[in-house]
Every structure is written in structure tokens, then in C-alpha cells.
mmCIF file with all atom_site columns, N, CA and C in Angstrom:
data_model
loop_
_atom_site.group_PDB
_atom_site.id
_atom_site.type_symbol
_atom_site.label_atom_id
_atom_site.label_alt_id
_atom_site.label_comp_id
_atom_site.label_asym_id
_atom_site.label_entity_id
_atom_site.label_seq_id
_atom_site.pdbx_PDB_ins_code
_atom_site.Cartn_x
_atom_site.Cartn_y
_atom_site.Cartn_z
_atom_site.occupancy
_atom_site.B_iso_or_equiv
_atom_site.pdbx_formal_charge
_atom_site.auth_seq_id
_atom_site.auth_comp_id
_atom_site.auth_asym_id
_atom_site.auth_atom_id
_atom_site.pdbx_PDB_model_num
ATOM 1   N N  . UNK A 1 1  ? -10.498 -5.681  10.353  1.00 0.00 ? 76  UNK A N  1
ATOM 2   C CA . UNK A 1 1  ? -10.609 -5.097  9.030   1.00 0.00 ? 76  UNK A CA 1
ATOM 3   C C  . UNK A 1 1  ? -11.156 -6.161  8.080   1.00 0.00 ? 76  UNK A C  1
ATOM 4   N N  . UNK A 1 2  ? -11.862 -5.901  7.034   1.00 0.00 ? 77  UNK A N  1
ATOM 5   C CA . UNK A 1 2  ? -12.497 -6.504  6.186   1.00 0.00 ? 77  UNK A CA 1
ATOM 6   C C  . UNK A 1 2  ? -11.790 -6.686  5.027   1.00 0.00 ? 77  UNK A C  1
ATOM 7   N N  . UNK A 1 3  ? -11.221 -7.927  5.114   1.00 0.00 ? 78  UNK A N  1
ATOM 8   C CA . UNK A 1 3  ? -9.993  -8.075  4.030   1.00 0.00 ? 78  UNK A CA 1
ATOM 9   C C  . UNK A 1 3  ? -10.129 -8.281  2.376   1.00 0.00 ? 78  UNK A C  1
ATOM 10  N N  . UNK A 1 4  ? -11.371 -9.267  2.752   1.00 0.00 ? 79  UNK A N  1
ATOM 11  C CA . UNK A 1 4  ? -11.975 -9.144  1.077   1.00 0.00 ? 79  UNK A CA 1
ATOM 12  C C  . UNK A 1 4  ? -12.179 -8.176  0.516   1.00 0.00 ? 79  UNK A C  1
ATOM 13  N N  . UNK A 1 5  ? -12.949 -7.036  1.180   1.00 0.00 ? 80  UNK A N  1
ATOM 14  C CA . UNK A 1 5  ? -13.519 -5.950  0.909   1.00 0.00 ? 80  UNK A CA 1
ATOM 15  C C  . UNK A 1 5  ? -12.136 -4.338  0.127   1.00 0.00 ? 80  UNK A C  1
ATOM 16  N N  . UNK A 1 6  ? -11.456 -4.908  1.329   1.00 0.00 ? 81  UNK A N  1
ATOM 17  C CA . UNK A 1 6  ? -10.326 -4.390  0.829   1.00 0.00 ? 81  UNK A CA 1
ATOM 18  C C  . UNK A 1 6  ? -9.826  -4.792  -0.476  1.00 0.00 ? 81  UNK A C  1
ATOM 19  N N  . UNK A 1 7  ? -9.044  -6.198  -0.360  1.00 0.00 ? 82  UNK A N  1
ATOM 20  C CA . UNK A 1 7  ? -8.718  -6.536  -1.979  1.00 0.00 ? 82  UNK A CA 1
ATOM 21  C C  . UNK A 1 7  ? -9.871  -6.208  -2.957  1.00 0.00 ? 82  UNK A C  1
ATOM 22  N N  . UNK A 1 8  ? -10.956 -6.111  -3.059  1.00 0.00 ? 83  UNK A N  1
ATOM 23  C CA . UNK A 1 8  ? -11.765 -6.229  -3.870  1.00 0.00 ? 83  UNK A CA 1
ATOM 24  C C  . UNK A 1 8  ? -11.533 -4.263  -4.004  1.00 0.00 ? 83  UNK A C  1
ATOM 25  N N  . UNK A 1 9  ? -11.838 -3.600  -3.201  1.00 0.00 ? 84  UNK A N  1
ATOM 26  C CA . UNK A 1 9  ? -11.493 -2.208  -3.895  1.00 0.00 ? 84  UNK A CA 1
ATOM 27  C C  . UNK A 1 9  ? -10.252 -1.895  -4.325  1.00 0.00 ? 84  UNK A C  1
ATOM 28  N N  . UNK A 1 10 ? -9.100  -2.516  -3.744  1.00 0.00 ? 85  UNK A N  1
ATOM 29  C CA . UNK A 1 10 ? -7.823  -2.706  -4.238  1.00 0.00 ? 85  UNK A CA 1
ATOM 30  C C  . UNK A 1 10 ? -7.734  -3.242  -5.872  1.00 0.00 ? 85  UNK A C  1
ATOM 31  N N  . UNK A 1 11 ? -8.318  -4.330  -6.502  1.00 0.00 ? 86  UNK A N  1
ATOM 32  C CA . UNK A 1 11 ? -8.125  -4.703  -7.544  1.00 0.00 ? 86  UNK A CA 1
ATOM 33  C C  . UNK A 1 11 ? -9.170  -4.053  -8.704  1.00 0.00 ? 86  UNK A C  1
ATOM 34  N N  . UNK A 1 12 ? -10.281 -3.210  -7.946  1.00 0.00 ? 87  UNK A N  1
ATOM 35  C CA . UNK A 1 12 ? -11.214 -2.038  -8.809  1.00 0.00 ? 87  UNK A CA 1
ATOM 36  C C  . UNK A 1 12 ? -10.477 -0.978  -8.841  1.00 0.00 ? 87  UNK A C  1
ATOM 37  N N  . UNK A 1 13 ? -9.628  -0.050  -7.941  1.00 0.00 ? 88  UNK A N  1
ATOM 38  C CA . UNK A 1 13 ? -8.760  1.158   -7.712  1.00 0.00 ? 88  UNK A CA 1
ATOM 39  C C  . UNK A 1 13 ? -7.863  0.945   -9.115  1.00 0.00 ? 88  UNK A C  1
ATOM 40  N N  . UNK A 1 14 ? -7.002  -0.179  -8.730  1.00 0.00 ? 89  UNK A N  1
ATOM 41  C CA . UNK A 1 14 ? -5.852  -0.583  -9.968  1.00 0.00 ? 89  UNK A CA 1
ATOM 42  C C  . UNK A 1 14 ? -6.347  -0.542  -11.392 1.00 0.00 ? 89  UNK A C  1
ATOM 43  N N  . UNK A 1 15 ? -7.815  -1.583  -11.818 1.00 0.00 ? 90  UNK A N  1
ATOM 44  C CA . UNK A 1 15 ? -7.682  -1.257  -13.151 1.00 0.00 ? 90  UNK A CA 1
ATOM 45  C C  . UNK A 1 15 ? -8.283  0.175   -13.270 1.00 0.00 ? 90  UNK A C  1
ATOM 46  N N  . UNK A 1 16 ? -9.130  0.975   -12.583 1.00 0.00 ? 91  UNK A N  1
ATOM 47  C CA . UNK A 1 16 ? -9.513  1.968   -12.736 1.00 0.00 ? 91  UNK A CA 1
ATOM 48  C C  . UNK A 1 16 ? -8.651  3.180   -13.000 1.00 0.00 ? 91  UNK A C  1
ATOM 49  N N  . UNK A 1 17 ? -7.213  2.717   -12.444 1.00 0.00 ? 92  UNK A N  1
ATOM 50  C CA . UNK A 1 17 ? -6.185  3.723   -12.524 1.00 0.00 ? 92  UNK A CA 1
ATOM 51  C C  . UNK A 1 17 ? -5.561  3.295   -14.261 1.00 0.00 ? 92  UNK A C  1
ATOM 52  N N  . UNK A 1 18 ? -5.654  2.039   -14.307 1.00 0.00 ? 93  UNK A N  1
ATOM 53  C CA . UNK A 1 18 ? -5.084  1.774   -15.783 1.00 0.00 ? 93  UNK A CA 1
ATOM 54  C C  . UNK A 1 18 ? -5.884  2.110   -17.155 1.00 0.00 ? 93  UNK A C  1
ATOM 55  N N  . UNK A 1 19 ? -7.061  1.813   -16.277 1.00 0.00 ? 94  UNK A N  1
ATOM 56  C CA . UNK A 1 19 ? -8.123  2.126   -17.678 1.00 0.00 ? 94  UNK A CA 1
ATOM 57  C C  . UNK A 1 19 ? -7.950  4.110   -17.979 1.00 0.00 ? 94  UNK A C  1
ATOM 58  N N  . UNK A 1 20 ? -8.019  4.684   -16.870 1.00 0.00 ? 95  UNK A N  1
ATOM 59  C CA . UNK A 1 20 ? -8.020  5.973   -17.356 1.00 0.00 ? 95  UNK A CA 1
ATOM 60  C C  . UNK A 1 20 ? -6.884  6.564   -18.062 1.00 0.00 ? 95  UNK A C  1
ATOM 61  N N  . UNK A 1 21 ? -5.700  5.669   -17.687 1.00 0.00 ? 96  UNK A N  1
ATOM 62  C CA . UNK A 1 21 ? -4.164  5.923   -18.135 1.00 0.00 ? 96  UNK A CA 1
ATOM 63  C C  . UNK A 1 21 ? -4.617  5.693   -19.552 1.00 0.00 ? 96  UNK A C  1
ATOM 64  N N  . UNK A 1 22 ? -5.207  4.536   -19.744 1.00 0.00 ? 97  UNK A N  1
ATOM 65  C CA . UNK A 1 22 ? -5.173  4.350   -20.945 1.00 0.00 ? 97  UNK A CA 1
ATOM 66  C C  . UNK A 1 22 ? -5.987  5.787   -21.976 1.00 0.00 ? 97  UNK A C  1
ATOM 67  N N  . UNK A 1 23 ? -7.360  5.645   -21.258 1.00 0.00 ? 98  UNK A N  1
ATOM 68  C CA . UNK A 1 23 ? -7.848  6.817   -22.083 1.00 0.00 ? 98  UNK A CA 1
ATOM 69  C C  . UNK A 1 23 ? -7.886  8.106   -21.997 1.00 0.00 ? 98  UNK A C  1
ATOM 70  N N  . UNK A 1 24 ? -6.562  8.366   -21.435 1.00 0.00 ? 99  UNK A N  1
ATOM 71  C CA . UNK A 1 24 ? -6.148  9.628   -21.774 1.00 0.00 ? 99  UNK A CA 1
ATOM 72  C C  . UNK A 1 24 ? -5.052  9.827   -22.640 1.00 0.00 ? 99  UNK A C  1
ATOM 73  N N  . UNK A 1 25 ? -4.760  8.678   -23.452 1.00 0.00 ? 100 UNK A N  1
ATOM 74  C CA . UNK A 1 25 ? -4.118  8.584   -24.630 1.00 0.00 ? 100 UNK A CA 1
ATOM 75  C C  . UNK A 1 25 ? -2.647  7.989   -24.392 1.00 0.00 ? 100 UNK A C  1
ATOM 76  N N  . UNK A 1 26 ? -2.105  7.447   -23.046 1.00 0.00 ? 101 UNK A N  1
ATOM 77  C CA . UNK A 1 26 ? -0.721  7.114   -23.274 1.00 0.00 ? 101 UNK A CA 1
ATOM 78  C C  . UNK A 1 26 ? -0.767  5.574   -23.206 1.00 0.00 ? 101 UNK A C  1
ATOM 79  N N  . UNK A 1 27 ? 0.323   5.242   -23.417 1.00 0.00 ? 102 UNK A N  1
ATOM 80  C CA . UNK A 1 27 ? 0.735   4.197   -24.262 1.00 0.00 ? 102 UNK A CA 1
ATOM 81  C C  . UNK A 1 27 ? 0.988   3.392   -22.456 1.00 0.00 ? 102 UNK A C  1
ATOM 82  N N  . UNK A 1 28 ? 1.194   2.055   -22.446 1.00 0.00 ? 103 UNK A N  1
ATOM 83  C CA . UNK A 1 28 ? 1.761   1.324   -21.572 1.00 0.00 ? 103 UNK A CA 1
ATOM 84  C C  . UNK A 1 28 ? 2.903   0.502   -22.089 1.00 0.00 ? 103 UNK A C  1
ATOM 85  N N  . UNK A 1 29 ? 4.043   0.487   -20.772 1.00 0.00 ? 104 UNK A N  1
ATOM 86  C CA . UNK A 1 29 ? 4.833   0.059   -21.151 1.00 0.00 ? 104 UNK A CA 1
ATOM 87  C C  . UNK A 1 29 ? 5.244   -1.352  -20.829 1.00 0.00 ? 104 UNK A C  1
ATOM 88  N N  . UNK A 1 30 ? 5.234   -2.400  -22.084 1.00 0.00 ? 105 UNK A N  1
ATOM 89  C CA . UNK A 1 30 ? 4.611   -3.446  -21.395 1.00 0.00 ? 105 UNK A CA 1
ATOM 90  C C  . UNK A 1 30 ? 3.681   -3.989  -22.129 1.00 0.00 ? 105 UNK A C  1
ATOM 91  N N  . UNK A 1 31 ? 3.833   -5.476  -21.935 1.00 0.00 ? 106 UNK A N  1
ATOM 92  C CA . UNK A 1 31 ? 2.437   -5.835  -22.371 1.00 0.00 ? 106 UNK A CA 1
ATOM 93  C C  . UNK A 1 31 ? 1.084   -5.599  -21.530 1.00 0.00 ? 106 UNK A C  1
ATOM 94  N N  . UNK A 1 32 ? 0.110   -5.950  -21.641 1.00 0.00 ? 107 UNK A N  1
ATOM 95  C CA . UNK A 1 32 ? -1.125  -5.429  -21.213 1.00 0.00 ? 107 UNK A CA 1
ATOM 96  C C  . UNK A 1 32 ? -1.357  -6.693  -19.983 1.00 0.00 ? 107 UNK A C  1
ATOM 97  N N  . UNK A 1 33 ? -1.107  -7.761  -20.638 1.00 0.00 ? 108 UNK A N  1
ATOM 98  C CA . UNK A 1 33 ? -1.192  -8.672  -19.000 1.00 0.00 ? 108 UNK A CA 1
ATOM 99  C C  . UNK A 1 33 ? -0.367  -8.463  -18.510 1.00 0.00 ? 108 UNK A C  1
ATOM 100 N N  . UNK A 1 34 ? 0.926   -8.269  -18.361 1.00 0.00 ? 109 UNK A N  1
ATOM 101 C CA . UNK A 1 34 ? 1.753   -7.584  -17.586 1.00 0.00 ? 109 UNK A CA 1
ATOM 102 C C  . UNK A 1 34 ? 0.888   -6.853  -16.378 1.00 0.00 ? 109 UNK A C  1
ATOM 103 N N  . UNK A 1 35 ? 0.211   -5.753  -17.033 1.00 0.00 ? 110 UNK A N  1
ATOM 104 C CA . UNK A 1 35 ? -0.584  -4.563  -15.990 1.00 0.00 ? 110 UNK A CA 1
ATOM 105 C C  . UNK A 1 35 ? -1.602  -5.350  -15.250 1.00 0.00 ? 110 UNK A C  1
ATOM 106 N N  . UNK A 1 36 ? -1.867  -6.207  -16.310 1.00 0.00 ? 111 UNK A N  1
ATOM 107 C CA . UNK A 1 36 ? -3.133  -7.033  -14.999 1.00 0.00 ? 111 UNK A CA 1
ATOM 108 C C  . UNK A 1 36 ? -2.613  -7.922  -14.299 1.00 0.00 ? 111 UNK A C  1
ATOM 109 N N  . UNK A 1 37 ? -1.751  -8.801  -14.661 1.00 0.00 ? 112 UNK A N  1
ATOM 110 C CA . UNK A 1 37 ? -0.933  -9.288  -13.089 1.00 0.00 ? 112 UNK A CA 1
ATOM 111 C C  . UNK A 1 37 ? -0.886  -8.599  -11.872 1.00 0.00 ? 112 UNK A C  1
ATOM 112 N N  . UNK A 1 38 ? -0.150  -7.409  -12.603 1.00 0.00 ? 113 UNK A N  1
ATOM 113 C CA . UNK A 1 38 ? 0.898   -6.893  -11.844 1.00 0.00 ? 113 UNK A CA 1
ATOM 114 C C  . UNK A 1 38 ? -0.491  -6.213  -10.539 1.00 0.00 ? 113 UNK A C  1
ATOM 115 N N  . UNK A 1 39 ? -1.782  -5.542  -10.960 1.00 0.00 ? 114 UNK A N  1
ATOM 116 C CA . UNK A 1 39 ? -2.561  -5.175  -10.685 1.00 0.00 ? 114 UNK A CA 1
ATOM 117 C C  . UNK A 1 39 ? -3.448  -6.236  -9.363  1.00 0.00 ? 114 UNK A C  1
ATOM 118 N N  . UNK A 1 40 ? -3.569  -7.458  -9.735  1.00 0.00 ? 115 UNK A N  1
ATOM 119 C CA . UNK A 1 40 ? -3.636  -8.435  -8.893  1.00 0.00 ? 115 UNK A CA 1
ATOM 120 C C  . UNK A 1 40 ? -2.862  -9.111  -7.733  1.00 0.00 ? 115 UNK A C  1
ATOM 121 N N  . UNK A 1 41 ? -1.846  -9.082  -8.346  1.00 0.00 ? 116 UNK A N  1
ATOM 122 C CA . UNK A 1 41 ? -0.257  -9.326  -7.669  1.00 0.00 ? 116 UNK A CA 1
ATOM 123 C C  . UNK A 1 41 ? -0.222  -7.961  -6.136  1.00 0.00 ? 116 UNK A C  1
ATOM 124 N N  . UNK A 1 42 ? -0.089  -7.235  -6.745  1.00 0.00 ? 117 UNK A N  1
ATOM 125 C CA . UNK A 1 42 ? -0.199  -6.095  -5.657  1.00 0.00 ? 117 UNK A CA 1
ATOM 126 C C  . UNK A 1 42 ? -1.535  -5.657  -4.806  1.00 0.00 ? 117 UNK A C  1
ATOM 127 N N  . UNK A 1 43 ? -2.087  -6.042  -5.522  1.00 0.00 ? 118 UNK A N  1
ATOM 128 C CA . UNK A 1 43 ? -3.519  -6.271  -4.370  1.00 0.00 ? 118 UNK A CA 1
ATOM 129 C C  . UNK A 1 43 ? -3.582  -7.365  -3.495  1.00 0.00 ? 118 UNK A C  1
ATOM 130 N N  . UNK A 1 44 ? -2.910  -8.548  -3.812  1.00 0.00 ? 119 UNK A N  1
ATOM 131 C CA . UNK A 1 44 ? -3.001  -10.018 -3.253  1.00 0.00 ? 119 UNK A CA 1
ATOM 132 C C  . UNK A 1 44 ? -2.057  -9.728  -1.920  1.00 0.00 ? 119 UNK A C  1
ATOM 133 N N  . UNK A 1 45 ? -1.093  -8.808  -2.573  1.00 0.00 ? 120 UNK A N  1
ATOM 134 C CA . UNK A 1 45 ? 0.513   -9.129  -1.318  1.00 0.00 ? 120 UNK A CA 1
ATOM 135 C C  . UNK A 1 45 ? -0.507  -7.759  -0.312  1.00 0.00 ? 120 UNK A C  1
ATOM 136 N N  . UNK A 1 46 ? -1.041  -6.572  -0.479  1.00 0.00 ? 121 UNK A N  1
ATOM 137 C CA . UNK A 1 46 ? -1.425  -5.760  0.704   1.00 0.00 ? 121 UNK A CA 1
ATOM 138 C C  . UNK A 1 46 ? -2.751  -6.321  1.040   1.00 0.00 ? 121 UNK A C  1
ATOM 139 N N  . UNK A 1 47 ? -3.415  -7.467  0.844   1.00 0.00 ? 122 UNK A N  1
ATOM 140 C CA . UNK A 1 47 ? -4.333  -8.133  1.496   1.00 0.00 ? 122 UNK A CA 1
ATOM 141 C C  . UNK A 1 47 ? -3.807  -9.330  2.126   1.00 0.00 ? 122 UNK A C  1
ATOM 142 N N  . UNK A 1 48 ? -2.384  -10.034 1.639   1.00 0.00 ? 123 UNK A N  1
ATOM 143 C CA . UNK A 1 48 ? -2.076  -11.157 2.881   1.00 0.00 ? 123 UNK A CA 1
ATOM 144 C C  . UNK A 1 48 ? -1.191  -10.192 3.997   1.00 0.00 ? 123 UNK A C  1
ATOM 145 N N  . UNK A 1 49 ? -0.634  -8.924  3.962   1.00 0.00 ? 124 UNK A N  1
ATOM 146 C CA . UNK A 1 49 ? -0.078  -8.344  4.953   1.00 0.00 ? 124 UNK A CA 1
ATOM 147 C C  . UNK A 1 49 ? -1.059  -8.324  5.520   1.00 0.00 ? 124 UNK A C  1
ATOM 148 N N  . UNK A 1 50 ? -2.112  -7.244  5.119   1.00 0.00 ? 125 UNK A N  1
ATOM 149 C CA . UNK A 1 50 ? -2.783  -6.689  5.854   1.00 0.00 ? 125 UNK A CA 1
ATOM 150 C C  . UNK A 1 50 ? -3.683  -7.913  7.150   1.00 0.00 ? 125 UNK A C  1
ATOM 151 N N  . UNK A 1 51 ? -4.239  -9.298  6.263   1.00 0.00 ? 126 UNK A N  1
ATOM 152 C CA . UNK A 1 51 ? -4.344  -10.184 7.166   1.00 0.00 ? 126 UNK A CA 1
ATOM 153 C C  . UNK A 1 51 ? -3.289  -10.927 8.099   1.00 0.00 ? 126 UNK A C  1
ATOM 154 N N  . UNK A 1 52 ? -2.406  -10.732 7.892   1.00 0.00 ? 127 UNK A N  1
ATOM 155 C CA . UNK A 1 52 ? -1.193  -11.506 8.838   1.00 0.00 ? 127 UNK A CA 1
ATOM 156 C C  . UNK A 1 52 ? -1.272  -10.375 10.056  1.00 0.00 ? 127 UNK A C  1
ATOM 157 N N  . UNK A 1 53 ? -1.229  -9.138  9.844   1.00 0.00 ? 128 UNK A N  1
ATOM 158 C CA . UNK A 1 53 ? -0.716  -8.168  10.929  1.00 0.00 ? 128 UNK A CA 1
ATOM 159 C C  . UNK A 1 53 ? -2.180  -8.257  11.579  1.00 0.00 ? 128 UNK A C  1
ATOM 160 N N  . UNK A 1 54 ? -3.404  -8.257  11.306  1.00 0.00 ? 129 UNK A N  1
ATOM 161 C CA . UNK A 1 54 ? -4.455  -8.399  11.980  1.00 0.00 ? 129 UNK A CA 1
ATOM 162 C C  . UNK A 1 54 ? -4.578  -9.577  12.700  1.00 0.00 ? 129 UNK A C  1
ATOM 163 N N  . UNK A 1 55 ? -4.384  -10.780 11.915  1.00 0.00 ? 130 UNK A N  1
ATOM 164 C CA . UNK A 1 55 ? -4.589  -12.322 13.021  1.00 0.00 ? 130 UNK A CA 1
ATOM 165 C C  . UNK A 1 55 ? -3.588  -11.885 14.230  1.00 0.00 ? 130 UNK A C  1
ATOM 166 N N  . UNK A 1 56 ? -2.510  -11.559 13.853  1.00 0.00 ? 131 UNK A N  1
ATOM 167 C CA . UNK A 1 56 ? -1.266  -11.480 15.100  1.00 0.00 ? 131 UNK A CA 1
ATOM 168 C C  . UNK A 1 56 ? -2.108  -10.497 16.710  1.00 0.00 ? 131 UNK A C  1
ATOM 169 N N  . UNK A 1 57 ? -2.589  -9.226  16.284  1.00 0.00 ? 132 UNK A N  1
ATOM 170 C CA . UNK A 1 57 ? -2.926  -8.795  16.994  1.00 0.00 ? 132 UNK A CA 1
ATOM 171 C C  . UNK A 1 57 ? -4.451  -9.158  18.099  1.00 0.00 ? 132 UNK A C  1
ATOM 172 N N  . UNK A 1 58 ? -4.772  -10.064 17.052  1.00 0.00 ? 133 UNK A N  1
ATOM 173 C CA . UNK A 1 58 ? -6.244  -10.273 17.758  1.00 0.00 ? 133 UNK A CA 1
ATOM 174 C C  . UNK A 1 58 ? -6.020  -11.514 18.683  1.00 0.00 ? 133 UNK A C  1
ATOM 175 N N  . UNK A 1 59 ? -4.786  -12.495 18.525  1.00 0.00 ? 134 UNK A N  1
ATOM 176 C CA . UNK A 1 59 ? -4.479  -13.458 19.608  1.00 0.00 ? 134 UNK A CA 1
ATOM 177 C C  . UNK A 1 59 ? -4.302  -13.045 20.542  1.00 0.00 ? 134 UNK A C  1
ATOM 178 N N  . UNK A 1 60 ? -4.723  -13.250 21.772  1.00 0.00 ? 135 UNK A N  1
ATOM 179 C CA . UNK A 1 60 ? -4.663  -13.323 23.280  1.00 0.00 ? 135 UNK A CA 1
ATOM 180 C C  . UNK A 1 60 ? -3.171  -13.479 23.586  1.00 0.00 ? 135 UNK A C  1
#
């Protein structure tokens, strides 16, 4: 699996989900870097799983 590729639509999906939250008029709860951490943060941790469970399997 293509791990960059992944995080990289992973961290476009996230703000794309925040930006529309936003302009459909509701409020966030939270400061605003908050959401972008948090947005990075959770893209970072299902791209080092996702690479840990792949190296494991591809060893001999």
C-alpha cells in the first residue's frame, strides 16, 4: 500500500470535512488549531499503523 498517498488523502479528506462543516454555518467546538492538529494527528497515527501492519507482513 502506498502510504504517503494515503496520508496525503487522509489529511485532504479531514480539512475538506472541516471546511464544509464550517460553511454550512456551524460553529466548532474548540479552537481552530485544535481541528488542525487533531486533523494531522489522526492521519499520522492511520498511516504509522497502516505502515507497521504492512512491513510485518511483507517479511519472510
Amino acid at each position: 500500500m502506498d502510504v504517503p498517498a494515503l496520508v496525503t488523502g487522509l489529511i485532504l479528506l479531514g480539512f475538506a470535512a472541516v471546511s464544509a462543516w464550517l460553511i454550512t454555518g456551524h460553529q466548532l467546538v474548540g479552537p481552530a488549531s485544535m481541528w488542525f492538529a487533531s486533523v494531522l494527528m489522526i492521519a499520522g497515527i492511520v498511516g504509522l499503523v497502516v505502515s507497521l501492519t504492512s512491513s510485518r507482513k511483507s517479511r519472510p
